[in-house]
PDB file of C-alpha atoms in Angstrom:
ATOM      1  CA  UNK V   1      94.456-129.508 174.944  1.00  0.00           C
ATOM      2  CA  UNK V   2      92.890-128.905 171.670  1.00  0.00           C
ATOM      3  CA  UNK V   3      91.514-125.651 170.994  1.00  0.00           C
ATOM      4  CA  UNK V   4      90.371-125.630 167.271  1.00  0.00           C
ATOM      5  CA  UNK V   5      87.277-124.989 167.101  1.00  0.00           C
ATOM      6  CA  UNK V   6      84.958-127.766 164.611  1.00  0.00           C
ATOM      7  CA  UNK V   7      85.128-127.449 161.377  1.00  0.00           C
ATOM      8  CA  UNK V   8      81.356-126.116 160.580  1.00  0.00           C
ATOM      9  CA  UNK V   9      79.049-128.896 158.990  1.00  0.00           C
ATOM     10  CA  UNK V  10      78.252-126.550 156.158  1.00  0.00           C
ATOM     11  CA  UNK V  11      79.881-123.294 154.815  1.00  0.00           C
ATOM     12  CA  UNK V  12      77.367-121.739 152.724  1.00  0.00           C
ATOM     13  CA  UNK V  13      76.846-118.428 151.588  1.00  0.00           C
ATOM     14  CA  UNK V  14      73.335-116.454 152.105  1.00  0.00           C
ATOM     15  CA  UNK V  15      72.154-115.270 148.545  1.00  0.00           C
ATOM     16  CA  UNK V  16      68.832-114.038 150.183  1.00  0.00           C
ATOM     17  CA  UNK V  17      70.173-109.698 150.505  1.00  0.00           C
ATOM     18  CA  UNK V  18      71.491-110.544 146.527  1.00  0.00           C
ATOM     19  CA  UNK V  19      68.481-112.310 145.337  1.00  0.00           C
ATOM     20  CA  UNK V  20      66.473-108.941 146.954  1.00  0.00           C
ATOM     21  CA  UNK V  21      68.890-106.406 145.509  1.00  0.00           C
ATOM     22  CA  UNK V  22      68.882-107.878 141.907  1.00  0.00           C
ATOM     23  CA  UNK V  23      65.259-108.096 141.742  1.00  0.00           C
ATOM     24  CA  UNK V  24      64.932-104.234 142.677  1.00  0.00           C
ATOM     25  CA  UNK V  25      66.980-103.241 140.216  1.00  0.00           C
ATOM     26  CA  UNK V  26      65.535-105.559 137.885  1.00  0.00           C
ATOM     27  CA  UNK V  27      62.117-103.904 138.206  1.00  0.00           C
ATOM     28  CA  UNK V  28      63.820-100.401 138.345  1.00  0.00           C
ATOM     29  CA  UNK V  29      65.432-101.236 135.163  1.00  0.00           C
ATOM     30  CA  UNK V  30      62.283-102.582 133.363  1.00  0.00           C
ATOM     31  CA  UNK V  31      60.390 -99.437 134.718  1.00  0.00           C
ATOM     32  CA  UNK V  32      62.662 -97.300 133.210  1.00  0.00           C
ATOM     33  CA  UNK V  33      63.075 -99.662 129.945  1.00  0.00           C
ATOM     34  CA  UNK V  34      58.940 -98.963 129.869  1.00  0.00           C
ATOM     35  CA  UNK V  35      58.908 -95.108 130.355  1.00  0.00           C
ATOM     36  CA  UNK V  36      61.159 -94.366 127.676  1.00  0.00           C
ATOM     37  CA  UNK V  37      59.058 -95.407 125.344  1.00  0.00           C
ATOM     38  CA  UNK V  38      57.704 -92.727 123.261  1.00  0.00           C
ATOM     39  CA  UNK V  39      57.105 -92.564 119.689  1.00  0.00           C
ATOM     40  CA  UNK V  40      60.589 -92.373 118.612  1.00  0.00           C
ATOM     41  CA  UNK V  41      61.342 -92.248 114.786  1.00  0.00           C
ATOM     42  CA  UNK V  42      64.734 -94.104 114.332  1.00  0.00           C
ATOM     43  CA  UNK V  43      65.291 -91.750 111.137  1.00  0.00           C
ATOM     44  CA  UNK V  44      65.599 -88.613 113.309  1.00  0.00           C
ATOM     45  CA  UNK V  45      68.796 -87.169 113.722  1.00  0.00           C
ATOM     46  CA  UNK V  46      68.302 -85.006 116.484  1.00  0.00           C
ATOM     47  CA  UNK V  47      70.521 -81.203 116.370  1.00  0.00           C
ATOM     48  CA  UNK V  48      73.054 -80.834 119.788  1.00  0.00           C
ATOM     49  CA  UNK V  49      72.293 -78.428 122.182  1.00  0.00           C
ATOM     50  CA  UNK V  50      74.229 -78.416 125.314  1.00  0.00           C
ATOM     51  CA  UNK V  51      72.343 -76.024 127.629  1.00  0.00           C
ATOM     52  CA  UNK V  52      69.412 -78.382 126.950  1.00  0.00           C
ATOM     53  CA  UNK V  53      67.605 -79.516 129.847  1.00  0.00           C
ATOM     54  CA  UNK V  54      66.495 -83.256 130.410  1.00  0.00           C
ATOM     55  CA  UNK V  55      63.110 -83.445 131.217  1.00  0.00           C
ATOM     56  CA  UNK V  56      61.640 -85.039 134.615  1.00  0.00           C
ATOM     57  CA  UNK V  57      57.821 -85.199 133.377  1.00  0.00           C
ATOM     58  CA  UNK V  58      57.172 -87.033 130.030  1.00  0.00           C
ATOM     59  CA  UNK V  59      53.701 -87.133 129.835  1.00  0.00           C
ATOM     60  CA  UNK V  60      51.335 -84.788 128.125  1.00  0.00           C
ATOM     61  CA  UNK V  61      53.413 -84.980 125.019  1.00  0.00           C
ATOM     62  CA  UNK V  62      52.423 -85.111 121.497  1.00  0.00           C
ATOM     63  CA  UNK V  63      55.408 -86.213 119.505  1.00  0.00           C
ATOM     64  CA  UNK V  64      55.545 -85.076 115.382  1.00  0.00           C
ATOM     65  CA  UNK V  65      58.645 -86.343 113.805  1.00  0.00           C
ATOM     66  CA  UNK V  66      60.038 -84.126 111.043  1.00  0.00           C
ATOM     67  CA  UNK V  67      63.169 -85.758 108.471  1.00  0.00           C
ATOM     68  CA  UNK V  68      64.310 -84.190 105.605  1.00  0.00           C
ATOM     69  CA  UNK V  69      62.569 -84.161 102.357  1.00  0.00           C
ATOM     70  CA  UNK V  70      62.871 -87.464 100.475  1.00  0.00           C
ATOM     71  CA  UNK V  71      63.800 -89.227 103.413  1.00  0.00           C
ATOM     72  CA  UNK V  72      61.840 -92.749 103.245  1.00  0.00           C
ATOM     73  CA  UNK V  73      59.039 -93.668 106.120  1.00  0.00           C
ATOM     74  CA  UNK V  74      56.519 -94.862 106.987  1.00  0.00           C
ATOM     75  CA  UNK V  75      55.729 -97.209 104.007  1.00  0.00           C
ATOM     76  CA  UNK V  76      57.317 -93.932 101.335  1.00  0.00           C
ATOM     77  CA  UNK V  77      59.210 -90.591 101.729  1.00  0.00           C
ATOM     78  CA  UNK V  78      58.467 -87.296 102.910  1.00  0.00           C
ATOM     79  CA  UNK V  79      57.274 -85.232 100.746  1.00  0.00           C
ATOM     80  CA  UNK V  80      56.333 -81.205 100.368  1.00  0.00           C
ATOM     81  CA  UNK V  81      52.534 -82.746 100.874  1.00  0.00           C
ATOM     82  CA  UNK V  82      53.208 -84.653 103.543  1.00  0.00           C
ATOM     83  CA  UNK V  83      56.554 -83.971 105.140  1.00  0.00           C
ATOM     84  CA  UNK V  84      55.433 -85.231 108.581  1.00  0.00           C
ATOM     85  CA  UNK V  85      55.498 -88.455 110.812  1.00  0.00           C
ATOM     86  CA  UNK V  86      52.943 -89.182 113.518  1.00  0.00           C
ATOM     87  CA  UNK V  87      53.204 -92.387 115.657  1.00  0.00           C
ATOM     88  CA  UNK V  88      55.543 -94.132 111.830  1.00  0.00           C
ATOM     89  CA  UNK V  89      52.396 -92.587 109.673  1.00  0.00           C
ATOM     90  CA  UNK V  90      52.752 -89.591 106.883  1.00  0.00           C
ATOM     91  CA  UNK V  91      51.030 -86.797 107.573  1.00  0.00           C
ATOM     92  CA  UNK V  92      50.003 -83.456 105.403  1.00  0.00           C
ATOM     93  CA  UNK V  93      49.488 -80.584 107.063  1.00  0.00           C
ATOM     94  CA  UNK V  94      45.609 -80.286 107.474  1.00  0.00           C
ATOM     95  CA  UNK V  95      45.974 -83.898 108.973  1.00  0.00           C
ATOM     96  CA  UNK V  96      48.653 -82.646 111.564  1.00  0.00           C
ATOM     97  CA  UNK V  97      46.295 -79.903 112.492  1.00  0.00           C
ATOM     98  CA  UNK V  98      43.416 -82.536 113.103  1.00  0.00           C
ATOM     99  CA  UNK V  99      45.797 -84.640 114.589  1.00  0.00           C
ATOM    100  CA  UNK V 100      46.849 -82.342 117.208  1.00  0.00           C
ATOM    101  CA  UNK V 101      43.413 -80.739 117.742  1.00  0.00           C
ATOM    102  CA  UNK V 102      41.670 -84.382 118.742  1.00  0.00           C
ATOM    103  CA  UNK V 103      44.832 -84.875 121.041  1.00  0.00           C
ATOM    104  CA  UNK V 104      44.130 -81.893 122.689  1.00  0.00           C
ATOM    105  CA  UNK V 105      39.858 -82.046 123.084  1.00  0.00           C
ATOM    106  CA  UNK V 106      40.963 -85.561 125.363  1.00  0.00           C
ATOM    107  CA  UNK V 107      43.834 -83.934 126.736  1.00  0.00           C
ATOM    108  CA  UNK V 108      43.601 -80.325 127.699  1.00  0.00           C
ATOM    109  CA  UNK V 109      47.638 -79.510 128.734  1.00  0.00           C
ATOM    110  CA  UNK V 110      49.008 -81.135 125.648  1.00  0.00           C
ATOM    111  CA  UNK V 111      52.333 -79.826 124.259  1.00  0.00           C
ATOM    112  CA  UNK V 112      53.895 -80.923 121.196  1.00  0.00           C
ATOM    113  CA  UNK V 113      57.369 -81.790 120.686  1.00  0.00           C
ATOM    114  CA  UNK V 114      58.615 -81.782 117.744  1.00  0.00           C
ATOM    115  CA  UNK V 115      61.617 -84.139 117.027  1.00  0.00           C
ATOM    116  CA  UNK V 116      63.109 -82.493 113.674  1.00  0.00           C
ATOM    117  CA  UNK V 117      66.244 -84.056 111.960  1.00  0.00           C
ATOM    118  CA  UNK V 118      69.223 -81.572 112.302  1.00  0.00           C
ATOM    119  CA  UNK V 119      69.177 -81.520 108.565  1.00  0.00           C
ATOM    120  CA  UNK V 120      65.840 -80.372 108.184  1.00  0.00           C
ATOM    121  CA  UNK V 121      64.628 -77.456 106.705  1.00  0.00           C
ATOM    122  CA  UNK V 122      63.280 -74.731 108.366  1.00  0.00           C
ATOM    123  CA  UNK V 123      60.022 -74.123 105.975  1.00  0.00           C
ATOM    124  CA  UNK V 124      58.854 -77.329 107.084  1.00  0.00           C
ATOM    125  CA  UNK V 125      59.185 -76.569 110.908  1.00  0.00           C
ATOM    126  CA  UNK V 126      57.501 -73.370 110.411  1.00  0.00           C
ATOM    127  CA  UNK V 127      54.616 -75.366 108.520  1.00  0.00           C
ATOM    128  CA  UNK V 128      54.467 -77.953 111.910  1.00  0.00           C
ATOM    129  CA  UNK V 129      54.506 -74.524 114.283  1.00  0.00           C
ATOM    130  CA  UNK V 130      51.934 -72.859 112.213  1.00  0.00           C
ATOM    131  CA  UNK V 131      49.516 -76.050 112.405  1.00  0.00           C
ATOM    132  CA  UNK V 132      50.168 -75.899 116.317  1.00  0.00           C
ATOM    133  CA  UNK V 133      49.067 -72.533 116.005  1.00  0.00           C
ATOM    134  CA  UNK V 134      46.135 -73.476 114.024  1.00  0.00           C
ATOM    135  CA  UNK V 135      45.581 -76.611 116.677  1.00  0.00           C
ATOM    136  CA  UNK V 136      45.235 -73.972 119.330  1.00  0.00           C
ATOM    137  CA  UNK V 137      48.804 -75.215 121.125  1.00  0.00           C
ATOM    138  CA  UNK V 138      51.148 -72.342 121.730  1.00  0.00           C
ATOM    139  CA  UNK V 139      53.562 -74.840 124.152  1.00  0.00           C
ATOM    140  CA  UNK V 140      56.368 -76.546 121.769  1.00  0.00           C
ATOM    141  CA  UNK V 141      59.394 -78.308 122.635  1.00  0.00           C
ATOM    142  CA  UNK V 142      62.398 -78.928 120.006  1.00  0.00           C
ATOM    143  CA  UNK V 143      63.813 -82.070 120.695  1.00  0.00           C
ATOM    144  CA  UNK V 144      67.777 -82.320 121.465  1.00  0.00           C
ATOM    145  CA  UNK V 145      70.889 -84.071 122.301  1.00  0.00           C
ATOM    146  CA  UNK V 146      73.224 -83.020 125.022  1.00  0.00           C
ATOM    147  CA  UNK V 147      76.881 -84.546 123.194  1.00  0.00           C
ATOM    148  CA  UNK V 148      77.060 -86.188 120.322  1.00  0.00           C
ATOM    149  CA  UNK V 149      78.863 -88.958 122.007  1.00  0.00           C
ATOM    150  CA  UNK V 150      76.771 -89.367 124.893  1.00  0.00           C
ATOM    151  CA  UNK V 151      75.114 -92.599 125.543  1.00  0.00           C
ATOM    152  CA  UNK V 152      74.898 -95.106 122.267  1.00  0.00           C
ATOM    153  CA  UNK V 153      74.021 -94.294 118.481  1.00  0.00           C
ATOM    154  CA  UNK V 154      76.288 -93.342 116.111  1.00  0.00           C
TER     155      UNK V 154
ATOM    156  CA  UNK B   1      56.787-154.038 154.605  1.00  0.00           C
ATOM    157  CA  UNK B   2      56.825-149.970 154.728  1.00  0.00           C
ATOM    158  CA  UNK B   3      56.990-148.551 151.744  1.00  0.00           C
ATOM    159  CA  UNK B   4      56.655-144.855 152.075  1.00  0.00           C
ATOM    160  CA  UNK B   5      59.476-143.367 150.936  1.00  0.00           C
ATOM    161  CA  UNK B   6      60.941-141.153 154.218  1.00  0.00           C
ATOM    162  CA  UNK B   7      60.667-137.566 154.476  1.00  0.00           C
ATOM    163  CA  UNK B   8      63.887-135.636 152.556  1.00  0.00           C
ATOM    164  CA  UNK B   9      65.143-134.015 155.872  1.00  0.00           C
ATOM    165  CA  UNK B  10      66.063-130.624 153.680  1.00  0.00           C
ATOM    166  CA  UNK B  11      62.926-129.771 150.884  1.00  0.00           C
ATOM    167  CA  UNK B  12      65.059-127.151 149.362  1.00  0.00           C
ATOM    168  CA  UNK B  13      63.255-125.056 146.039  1.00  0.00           C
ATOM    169  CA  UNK B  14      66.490-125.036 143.820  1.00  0.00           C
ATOM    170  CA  UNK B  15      67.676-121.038 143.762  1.00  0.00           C
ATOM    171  CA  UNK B  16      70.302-121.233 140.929  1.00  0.00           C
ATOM    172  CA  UNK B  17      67.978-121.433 137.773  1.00  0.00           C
ATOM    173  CA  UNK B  18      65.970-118.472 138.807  1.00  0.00           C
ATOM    174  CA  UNK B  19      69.209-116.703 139.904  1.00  0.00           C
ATOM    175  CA  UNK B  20      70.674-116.990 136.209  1.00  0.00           C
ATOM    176  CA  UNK B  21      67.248-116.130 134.574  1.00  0.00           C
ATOM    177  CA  UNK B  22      67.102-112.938 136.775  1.00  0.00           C
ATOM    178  CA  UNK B  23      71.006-112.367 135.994  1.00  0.00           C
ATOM    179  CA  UNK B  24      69.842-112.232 132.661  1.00  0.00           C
ATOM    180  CA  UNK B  25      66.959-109.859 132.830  1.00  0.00           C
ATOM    181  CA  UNK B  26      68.747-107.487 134.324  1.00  0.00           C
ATOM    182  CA  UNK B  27      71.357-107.474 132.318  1.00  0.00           C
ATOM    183  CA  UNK B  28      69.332-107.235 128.791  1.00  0.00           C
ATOM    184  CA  UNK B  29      67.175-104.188 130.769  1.00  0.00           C
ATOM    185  CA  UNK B  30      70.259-102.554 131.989  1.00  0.00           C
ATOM    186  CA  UNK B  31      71.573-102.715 128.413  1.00  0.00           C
ATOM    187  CA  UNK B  32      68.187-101.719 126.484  1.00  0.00           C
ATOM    188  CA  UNK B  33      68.433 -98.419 128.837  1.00  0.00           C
ATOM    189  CA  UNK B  34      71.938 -97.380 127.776  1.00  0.00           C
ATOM    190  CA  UNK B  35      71.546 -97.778 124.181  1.00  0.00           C
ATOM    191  CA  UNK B  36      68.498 -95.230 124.002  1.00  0.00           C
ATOM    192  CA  UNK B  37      70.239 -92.124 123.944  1.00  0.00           C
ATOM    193  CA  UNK B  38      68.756 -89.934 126.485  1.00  0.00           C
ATOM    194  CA  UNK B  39      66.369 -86.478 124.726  1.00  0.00           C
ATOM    195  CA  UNK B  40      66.932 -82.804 125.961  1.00  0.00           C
ATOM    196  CA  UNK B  41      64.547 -80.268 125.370  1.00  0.00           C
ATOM    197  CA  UNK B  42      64.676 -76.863 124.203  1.00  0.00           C
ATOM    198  CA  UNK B  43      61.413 -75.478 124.864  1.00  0.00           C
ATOM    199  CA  UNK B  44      59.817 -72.271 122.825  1.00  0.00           C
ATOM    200  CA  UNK B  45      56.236 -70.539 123.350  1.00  0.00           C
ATOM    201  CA  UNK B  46      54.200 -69.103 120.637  1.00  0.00           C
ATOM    202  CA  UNK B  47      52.846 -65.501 120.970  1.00  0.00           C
ATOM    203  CA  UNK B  48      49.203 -65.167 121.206  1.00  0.00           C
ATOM    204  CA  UNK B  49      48.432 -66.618 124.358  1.00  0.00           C
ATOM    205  CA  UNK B  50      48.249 -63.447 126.292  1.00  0.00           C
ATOM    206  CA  UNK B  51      45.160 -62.490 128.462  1.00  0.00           C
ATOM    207  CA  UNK B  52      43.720 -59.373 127.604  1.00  0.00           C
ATOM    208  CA  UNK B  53      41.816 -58.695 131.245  1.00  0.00           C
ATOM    209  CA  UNK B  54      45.762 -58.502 132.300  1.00  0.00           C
ATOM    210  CA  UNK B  55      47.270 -55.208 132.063  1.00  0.00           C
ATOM    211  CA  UNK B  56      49.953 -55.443 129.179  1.00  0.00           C
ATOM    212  CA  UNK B  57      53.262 -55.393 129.703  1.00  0.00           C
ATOM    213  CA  UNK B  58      55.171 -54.037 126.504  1.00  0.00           C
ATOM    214  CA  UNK B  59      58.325 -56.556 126.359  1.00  0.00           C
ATOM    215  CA  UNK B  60      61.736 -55.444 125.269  1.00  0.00           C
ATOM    216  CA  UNK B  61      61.715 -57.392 122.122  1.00  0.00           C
ATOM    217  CA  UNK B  62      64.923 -58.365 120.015  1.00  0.00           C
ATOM    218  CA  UNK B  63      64.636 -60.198 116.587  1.00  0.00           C
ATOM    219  CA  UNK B  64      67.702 -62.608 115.542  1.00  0.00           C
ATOM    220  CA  UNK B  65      67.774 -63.790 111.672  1.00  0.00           C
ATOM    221  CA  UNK B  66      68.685 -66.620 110.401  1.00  0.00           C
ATOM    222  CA  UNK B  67      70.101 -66.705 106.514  1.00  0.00           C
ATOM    223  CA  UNK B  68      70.224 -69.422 104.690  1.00  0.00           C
ATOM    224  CA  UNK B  69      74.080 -69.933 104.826  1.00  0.00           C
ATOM    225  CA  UNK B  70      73.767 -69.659 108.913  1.00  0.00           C
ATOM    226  CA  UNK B  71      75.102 -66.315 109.372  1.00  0.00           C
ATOM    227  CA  UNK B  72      72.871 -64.703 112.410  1.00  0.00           C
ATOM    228  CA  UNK B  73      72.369 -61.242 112.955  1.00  0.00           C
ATOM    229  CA  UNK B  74      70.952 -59.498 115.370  1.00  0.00           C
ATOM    230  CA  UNK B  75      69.850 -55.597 114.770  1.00  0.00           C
ATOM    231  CA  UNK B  76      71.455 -56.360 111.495  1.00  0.00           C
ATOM    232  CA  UNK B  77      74.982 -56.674 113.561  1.00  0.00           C
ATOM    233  CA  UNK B  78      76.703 -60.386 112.470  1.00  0.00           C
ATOM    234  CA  UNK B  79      77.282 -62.656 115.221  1.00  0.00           C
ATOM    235  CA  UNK B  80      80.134 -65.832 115.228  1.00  0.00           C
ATOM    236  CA  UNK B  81      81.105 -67.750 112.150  1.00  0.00           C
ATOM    237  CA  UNK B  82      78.473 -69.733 110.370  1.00  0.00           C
ATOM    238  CA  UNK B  83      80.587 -72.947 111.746  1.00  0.00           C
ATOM    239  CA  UNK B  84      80.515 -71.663 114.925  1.00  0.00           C
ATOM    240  CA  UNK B  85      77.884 -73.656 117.371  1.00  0.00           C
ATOM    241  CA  UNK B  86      78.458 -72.270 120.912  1.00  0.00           C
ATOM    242  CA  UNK B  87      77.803 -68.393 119.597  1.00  0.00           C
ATOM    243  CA  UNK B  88      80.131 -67.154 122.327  1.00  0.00           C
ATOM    244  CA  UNK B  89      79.742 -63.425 120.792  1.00  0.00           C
ATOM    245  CA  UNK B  90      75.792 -64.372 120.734  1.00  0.00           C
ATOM    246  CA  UNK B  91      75.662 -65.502 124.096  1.00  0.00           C
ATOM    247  CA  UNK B  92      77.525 -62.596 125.316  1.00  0.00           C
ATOM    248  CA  UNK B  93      75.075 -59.488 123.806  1.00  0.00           C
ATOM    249  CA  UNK B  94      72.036 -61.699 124.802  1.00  0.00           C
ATOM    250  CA  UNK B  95      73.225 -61.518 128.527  1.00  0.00           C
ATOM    251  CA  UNK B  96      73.638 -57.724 128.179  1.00  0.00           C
ATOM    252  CA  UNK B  97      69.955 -57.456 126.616  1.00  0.00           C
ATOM    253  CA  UNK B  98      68.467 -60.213 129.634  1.00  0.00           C
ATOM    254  CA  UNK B  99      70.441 -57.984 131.986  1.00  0.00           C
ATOM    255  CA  UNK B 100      69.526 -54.398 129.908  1.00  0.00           C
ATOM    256  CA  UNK B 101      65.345 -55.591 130.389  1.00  0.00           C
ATOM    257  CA  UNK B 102      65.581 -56.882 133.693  1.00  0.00           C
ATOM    258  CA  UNK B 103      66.938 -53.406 135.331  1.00  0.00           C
ATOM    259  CA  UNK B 104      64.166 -52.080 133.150  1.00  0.00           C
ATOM    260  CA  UNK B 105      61.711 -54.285 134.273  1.00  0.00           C
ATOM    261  CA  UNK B 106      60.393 -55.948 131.610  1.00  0.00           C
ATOM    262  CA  UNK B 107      60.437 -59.403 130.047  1.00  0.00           C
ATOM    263  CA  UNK B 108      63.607 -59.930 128.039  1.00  0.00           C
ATOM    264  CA  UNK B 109      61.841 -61.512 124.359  1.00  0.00           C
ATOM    265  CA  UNK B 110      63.717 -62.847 121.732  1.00  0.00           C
ATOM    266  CA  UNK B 111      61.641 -63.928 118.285  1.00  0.00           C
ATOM    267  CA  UNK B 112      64.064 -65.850 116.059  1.00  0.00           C
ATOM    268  CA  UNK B 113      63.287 -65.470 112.265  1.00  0.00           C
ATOM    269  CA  UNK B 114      65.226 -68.187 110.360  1.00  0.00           C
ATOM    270  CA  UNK B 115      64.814 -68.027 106.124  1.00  0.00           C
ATOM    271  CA  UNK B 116      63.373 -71.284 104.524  1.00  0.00           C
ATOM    272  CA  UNK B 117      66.156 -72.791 103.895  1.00  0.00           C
ATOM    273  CA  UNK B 118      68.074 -72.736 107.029  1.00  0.00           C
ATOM    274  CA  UNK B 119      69.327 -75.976 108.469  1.00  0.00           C
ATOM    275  CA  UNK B 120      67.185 -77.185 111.594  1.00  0.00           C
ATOM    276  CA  UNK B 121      70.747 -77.387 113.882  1.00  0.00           C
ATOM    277  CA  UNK B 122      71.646 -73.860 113.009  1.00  0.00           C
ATOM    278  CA  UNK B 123      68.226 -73.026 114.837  1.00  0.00           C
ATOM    279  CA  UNK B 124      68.888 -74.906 117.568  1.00  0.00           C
ATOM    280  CA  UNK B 125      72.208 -73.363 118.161  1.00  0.00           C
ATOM    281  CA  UNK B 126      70.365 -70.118 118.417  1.00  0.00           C
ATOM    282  CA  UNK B 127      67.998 -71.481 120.831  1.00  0.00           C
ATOM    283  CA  UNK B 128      70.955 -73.096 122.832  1.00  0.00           C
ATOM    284  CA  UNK B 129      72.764 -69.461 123.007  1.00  0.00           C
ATOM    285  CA  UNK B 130      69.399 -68.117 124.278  1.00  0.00           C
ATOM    286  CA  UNK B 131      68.808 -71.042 127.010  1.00  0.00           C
ATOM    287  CA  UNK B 132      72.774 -70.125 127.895  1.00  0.00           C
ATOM    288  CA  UNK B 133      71.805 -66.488 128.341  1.00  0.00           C
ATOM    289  CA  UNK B 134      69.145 -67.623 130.385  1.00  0.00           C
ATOM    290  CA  UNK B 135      66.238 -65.959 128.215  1.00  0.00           C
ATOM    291  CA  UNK B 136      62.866 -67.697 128.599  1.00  0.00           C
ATOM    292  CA  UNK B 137      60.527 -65.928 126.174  1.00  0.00           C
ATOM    293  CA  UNK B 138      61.583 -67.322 122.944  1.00  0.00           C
ATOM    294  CA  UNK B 139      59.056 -67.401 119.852  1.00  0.00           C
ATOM    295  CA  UNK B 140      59.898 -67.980 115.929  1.00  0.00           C
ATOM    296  CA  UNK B 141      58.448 -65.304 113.397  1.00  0.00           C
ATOM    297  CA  UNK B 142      56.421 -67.647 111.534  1.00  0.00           C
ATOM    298  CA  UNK B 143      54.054 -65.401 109.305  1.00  0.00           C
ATOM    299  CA  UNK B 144      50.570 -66.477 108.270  1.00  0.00           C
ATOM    300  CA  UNK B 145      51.309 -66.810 104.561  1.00  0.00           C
ATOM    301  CA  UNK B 146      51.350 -70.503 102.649  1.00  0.00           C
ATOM    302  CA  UNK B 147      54.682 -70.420 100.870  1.00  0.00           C
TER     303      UNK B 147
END
């Protein structure tokens, strides 16, 4: 008496559950890919801070780059006149003020971050704060980095 | 003489071409994500926001100064090694002060005055040692004067 069971005509597998799976994370990935996108000067070298926190809500922010003096952008290099960098332009100090202050008449609970280089000097931070100041903000974030060796970069 | 061609009993859309483009994607995305290194934040207020309607509360205020070769003293007192980036001396007194104001029951405040010429990750340690002690009210003594 034969008791095999016949062979199945064909043996395929389902790629329906992976075809769903991959395409959430391929949207989840291109989401994210999207939302990171801020105005990010590759020059900055941000300071480390461990006890920073990693922020959940990214919007509302006004982003001023600060590099050291000399330090070539946006078409030439920071100077004393116009040590910083809005959205890869140069920017003196009465223009960071008007900057800021048109920003804010649109959007009322703007806060600035300011991404400074680690090497950067403090009388050009102070000049950025001040304009804030002047700009009517009083809400400013420093931007950080948790390790040095944490995620790519050198 | 029929000539329709017969019905293919399986009209299959091919799955493998769409499979490797989507492979692909998601592999590029996932890879795009990693390299951007992730931003914390070390957030500061300026003074001067205060409503005046609201009765004021006089904070315990402390000032920390910054010299230009990263030395940082508080109440003229030195704190850590100018190398030094976790401030574990800093950290320490700054817990004493948060603790000090909070049985008093006022806001712990902590204005940091660095000089011109002090590095940008020397400030940040300070502002790290103050998030550590777990001090919210941080401003920076920036005076009104064009230097």
């Amino acid at each position: 008496m034969k008791l095999r069971p016949p062979a199945e005509p064909e043996a395929t597998i389902d790629m329906t559950p992976m075809i769903d799976c991959v395409f959430l994370l391929l949207i989840f990935f291109m989401i994210a890919a999207t939302m990171s996108k801020v105005d990010l000067t590759p020059e900055v070298k941000l300071p480390i801070a461990p006890k920073a926190a990693i922020p959940e809500d990214l919007r509302g922010r006004g982003v001023v780059n600060i590099v050291p003096l000399g330090t070539p952008a946006g078409g030439g290099a920071t100077s004393e006149a116009t040590p910083f960098i809005i959205a890869g332009q140069l920017v003196d100090e009465p223009g960071l003020v008007k900057a800021i202050a048109d920003r804010r008449a649109t959007e009322p609970d703007l806060r600035v971050y300011l991404r400074v280089d680690r090497n950067a000097e403090f009388k050009i931070v102070k000049r950025a704060i001040r304009a804030c100041a002047h700009a009517g903000i009083f809400d400013l974030i420093f931007g950080t980095f948790q390790s040095e060796s944490a995620g790519g970069g050198p | 003489m029929k000539l329709r061609r017969q019905p293919d009993p399986k009209a299959e859309v091919a799955m493998t071409p769409l499979i490797d483009c989507v492979f692909l994607l998601l592999v590029f995305f996932m890879v795009s994500t990693t390299f951007n290194k992730q931003e914390a934040d070390i957030s500061f207020a300026l003074p001067g926001t205060a409503d005046q309607a609201d009765a004021v509360e006089i904070p315990d205020e402390q000032i920390i100064q910054i010299t230009e070769n990263g030395n940082v003293f508080l109440n003229d007192l030195e704190y850590d090694a100018p190398t030094d980036s976790d401030m574990p001396e800093l950290v320490k007194t700054l817990i004493l002060f948060r603790q000090t104001a909070e049985a008093n029951k006022v806001p712990a405040m902590i204005t940091i005055a660095p000089e011109d010429n002090v590095k940008q990750q020397r400030v940040v340690d300070v502002l790290n040692a103050c998030t550590a002690a777990k001090i919210a009210n941080v401003t920076f003594a920036v005076g009104d004067d064009e230097s």
